[in-house]
Coordinates of C-alpha atoms in Angstrom, one line a residue:
Chain A
M1 CA 133.5 152.3 16.0
K2 CA 135.4 150.4 18.7
P3 CA 138.4 148.7 17.0
F4 CA 139.4 145.2 18.1
T5 CA 141.7 142.5 16.9
Y6 CA 140.8 138.9 16.3
E7 CA 142.6 135.6 16.2
R8 CA 141.6 132.0 15.8
V9 CA 143.4 129.4 17.9
T10 CA 143.5 125.7 17.2
D11 CA 145.1 124.3 20.4
V12 CA 144.4 124.8 24.1
R13 CA 147.8 126.0 25.0
A14 CA 147.7 128.8 22.4
A15 CA 144.2 129.8 23.6
G16 CA 145.5 130.1 27.2
A17 CA 148.4 132.3 26.1
A18 CA 146.3 134.5 23.8
V19 CA 143.7 135.4 26.4
L20 CA 146.4 136.7 28.8
R21 CA 146.6 139.7 26.5
P22 CA 145.0 142.8 28.2
G23 CA 141.5 143.3 27.0
A24 CA 141.2 139.9 25.5
R25 CA 138.1 137.7 25.7
F26 CA 137.2 134.3 24.4
I27 CA 134.5 133.9 21.8
S28 CA 132.7 130.7 21.1
G29 CA 129.1 129.4 20.9
G30 CA 126.3 129.5 23.3
T31 CA 122.5 129.6 23.5
I32 CA 120.2 131.5 25.8
S33 CA 117.2 130.4 27.6
W34 CA 115.2 132.7 29.9
T35 CA 111.8 131.3 29.3
Chain B
M1 CA 129.7 144.0 21.7
K2 CA 127.1 145.4 19.4
L3 CA 125.5 147.2 22.3
E4 CA 128.9 148.2 23.7
I5 CA 128.2 146.4 27.0
E6 CA 131.4 144.4 26.5
Q7 CA 134.2 146.2 24.7
P8 CA 137.1 143.7 24.3
T9 CA 140.1 144.9 22.5
H10 CA 141.1 141.4 21.3
L11 CA 138.9 138.4 20.6
V12 CA 140.3 134.8 20.8
D13 CA 138.1 132.5 18.8
I14 CA 138.2 129.1 20.4
S15 CA 135.5 127.5 18.2
R16 CA 138.1 125.4 16.3
L17 CA 139.7 123.8 19.4
P18 CA 139.8 120.0 19.1
L19 CA 137.3 119.5 22.0
K20 CA 134.3 118.0 20.3
Q21 CA 134.5 114.5 21.6
I22 CA 131.6 112.7 23.2
E23 CA 132.9 109.6 24.9
E24 CA 132.1 107.2 27.7
V25 CA 134.6 107.1 30.5
P26 CA 135.8 104.0 32.5
G27 CA 133.6 103.4 35.6
G28 CA 130.6 105.0 34.0
G29 CA 129.6 108.5 32.9
I30 CA 130.3 110.4 29.7
R31 CA 132.8 113.0 28.8
I32 CA 131.7 115.8 26.5
G33 CA 134.2 118.2 25.0
A34 CA 133.5 121.9 25.5
Q35 CA 133.3 122.5 21.8
A36 CA 130.8 119.7 21.1
A37 CA 127.7 121.2 19.5
N38 CA 124.4 121.1 21.4
S39 CA 122.8 119.3 18.4
D40 CA 125.6 116.7 18.3
V41 CA 125.3 115.9 22.0
A42 CA 121.5 115.8 21.8
G43 CA 121.6 113.4 18.8
N44 CA 124.5 111.2 20.1
D45 CA 123.4 107.6 20.4
R46 CA 125.1 107.1 23.8
V47 CA 123.6 110.3 25.2
R48 CA 120.2 109.4 24.0
A49 CA 120.5 105.9 25.5
L50 CA 122.1 106.8 28.8
Y51 CA 120.9 110.4 29.4
P52 CA 117.6 110.9 27.5
V53 CA 116.7 113.8 29.7
L54 CA 119.8 115.7 28.7
S55 CA 119.0 115.0 25.0
E56 CA 115.5 116.3 25.5
A57 CA 116.7 119.3 27.4
L58 CA 119.1 120.3 24.6
L59 CA 116.6 119.7 21.9
S60 CA 114.1 122.0 23.7
G61 CA 116.4 125.0 23.6
A62 CA 116.7 127.5 20.8
S63 CA 116.4 126.6 17.1
G64 CA 118.1 123.9 15.0
Q65 CA 120.4 126.5 13.5
L66 CA 121.5 127.8 16.9
R67 CA 121.9 124.3 18.4
N68 CA 124.2 123.5 15.5
K69 CA 126.4 126.5 16.3
A70 CA 126.1 126.4 20.1
S71 CA 128.9 124.6 22.0
I72 CA 128.4 122.8 25.3
G73 CA 131.1 124.8 27.0
G74 CA 129.9 128.1 25.7
N75 CA 126.4 127.3 26.7
L76 CA 127.2 126.3 30.3
L77 CA 129.7 129.1 30.8
Q78 CA 127.5 132.0 29.8
R79 CA 127.5 134.9 32.2
T80 CA 124.6 135.1 34.5
R81 CA 122.4 137.9 33.3
C82 CA 118.9 138.8 32.3
S83 CA 117.2 140.9 29.6
Y84 CA 117.7 144.1 31.6
F85 CA 121.5 143.5 31.3
Y86 CA 121.1 144.3 27.6
D87 CA 118.9 147.3 28.0
T88 CA 121.3 150.1 28.5
A89 CA 118.5 152.5 29.4
A90 CA 117.6 150.3 32.4
A91 CA 119.3 150.0 35.7
C92 CA 121.5 146.9 36.1
N93 CA 124.0 146.3 38.8
K94 CA 125.6 143.5 36.9
R95 CA 126.3 145.8 33.9
T96 CA 126.9 149.0 35.8
P97 CA 127.5 148.3 39.5
G98 CA 125.5 150.6 41.8
T99 CA 122.8 151.6 39.4
G100 CA 120.1 149.2 40.8
C101 CA 118.2 146.3 39.4
A102 CA 115.3 147.1 37.0
A103 CA 114.2 143.5 37.1
L104 CA 113.1 143.8 40.8
Q105 CA 110.1 145.8 39.7
G106 CA 110.0 144.7 36.1
V107 CA 109.1 141.7 34.1
N108 CA 110.6 139.0 36.3
R109 CA 108.5 135.9 36.1
T110 CA 111.5 133.8 35.0
H111 CA 114.0 135.3 37.3
A112 CA 115.7 133.7 40.3
I113 CA 114.0 132.8 43.5
L114 CA 116.9 130.9 45.1
G115 CA 120.2 132.8 45.2
A116 CA 118.6 136.1 44.4
S117 CA 119.5 139.3 46.3
D118 CA 118.3 143.0 46.4
A119 CA 121.1 143.7 43.9
C120 CA 120.4 141.1 41.2
I121 CA 117.8 138.5 40.5
A122 CA 119.1 137.2 37.2
S123 CA 119.2 133.4 36.7
H124 CA 121.8 131.4 34.9
P125 CA 120.6 131.3 31.3
P126 CA 122.1 128.1 29.7
T127 CA 119.9 125.4 28.1
W128 CA 120.7 122.5 30.4
P129 CA 119.7 123.7 33.9
S130 CA 116.8 125.7 32.8
R131 CA 115.4 123.0 30.6
W132 CA 116.1 120.2 33.0
R133 CA 114.2 122.1 35.7
R134 CA 111.1 122.1 33.6
W135 CA 111.5 118.9 31.7
T136 CA 108.4 116.6 31.6
P137 CA 108.5 113.1 30.1
R138 CA 106.7 113.1 26.7
S139 CA 104.4 110.3 28.0
K140 CA 102.9 112.8 30.4
C141 CA 102.5 115.7 28.0

């Protein structure tokens, strides 16, 4: 298992600050379309 | 993450950011928030009236459940990749630089023609560009 931490942000400024943490990535929605 | 292709140590969930607006802007055009759902944009009265091709393109992608969860920002900002990117047994320069590109000799009917290289022929996967490219008015179907 690869441990990771999670946080939910509710404003843009907090999001920008949170992703500066080493190893951090945003998560959100998206769809794929290859066909 | 399930395939351990990406291994972030911290996830920042931005799905609750207040960026769901769909609004006309002075001088023409429309502003769509990055967190607006694909289904909300497709069904928006202004979008349907002013940009019917966009509405059609969004409705042609994925399933209703996925369109309800997919955000416009997340959709457009997906990483360029192809199915070989997910296949850890296949060569993929994008996943592991220097390993090669299995798509070059693989199943590549939907891969890039413009902007491709010997290193990668993946195309950008989001709904809008790929569906707009193939969109045909219903009256001609």
